[in-house]
């Protein structure tokens, strides 16, 4: 019998379909993997903003993770929004019981609309407890500054920042440049396993449709790792996928705020 490549997403639910678990399901499926989910919160949001967050009890989240890993297993796990320190500790504790090598952490703290998604006292727990157990983390510029506790002084400081974020080479780091204003944006990836830095450049796309870009990119990395790509190749392939998804989605109008990217750009117009 054939086997699917399996990816579990642990994240919040976005009813408008552009971010969170819904974006992860689309991305993982588009890249040819079998998608599973553990819902950590039901988020009341759309393209304009976040109205509320309804947390799922921590033990129920743990139960969802165990149900997936005990029965189906996973070739990769993507972790998105974890809103509290208690939930972060719970997720880390459960994953530690399983031999999942490819953990991709998107340290979601603020929505595209600017609404906060992480309780203030949870930042230290995220940094100290969850980051070390991830193979890759994918912070954007504001998230990286929060994790470091300092400002990042432009692209010239990216190399130093990713090495600091890796916590002594324990975790690989993709620092995303989307918050910069240049015409060409260059993400910087520090591969902690080879102690090398890779730069990935792409032209800025003039679009408001950037809802869920971080969710999409991190789940794309998890999918490429599940498919068996080496770390640098997985990062490059995921970067190519999100760049094309943003470019293809720019032609569409969905909602009144930040619309989604085009997750199925390779399959339909």
mmCIF file with all atom_site columns, C-alpha atoms in Angstrom, residues 184-188 198-204 239 243:
data_model
loop_
_atom_site.group_PDB
_atom_site.id
_atom_site.type_symbol
_atom_site.label_atom_id
_atom_site.label_alt_id
_atom_site.label_comp_id
_atom_site.label_asym_id
_atom_site.label_entity_id
_atom_site.label_seq_id
_atom_site.pdbx_PDB_ins_code
_atom_site.Cartn_x
_atom_site.Cartn_y
_atom_site.Cartn_z
_atom_site.occupancy
_atom_site.B_iso_or_equiv
_atom_site.pdbx_formal_charge
_atom_site.auth_seq_id
_atom_site.auth_comp_id
_atom_site.auth_asym_id
_atom_site.auth_atom_id
_atom_site.pdbx_PDB_model_num
ATOM 1  C CA . UNK A 1 184 ? 13.308 43.481 -3.738 1.00 0.00 ? 184 UNK A CA 1
ATOM 2  C CA . UNK A 1 185 ? 12.808 41.684 -0.431 1.00 0.00 ? 185 UNK A CA 1
ATOM 3  C CA . UNK A 1 186 ? 15.498 39.325 0.824  1.00 0.00 ? 186 UNK A CA 1
ATOM 4  C CA . UNK A 1 187 ? 14.667 36.777 3.492  1.00 0.00 ? 187 UNK A CA 1
ATOM 5  C CA . UNK A 1 188 ? 17.650 35.397 5.403  1.00 0.00 ? 188 UNK A CA 1
ATOM 6  C CA . UNK A 1 198 ? 21.153 31.461 2.669  1.00 0.00 ? 198 UNK A CA 1
ATOM 7  C CA . UNK A 1 199 ? 19.583 34.594 1.174  1.00 0.00 ? 199 UNK A CA 1
ATOM 8  C CA . UNK A 1 200 ? 16.300 34.292 -0.735 1.00 0.00 ? 200 UNK A CA 1
ATOM 9  C CA . UNK A 1 201 ? 15.193 37.314 -2.740 1.00 0.00 ? 201 UNK A CA 1
ATOM 10 C CA . UNK A 1 202 ? 11.901 38.065 -4.469 1.00 0.00 ? 202 UNK A CA 1
ATOM 11 C CA . UNK A 1 203 ? 10.326 41.216 -5.933 1.00 0.00 ? 203 UNK A CA 1
ATOM 12 C CA . UNK A 1 204 ? 7.772  43.033 -3.804 1.00 0.00 ? 204 UNK A CA 1
ATOM 13 C CA . UNK A 1 239 ? 9.692  30.500 -0.591 1.00 0.00 ? 239 UNK A CA 1
ATOM 14 C CA . UNK A 1 243 ? 5.990  34.114 -3.796 1.00 0.00 ? 243 UNK A CA 1
#
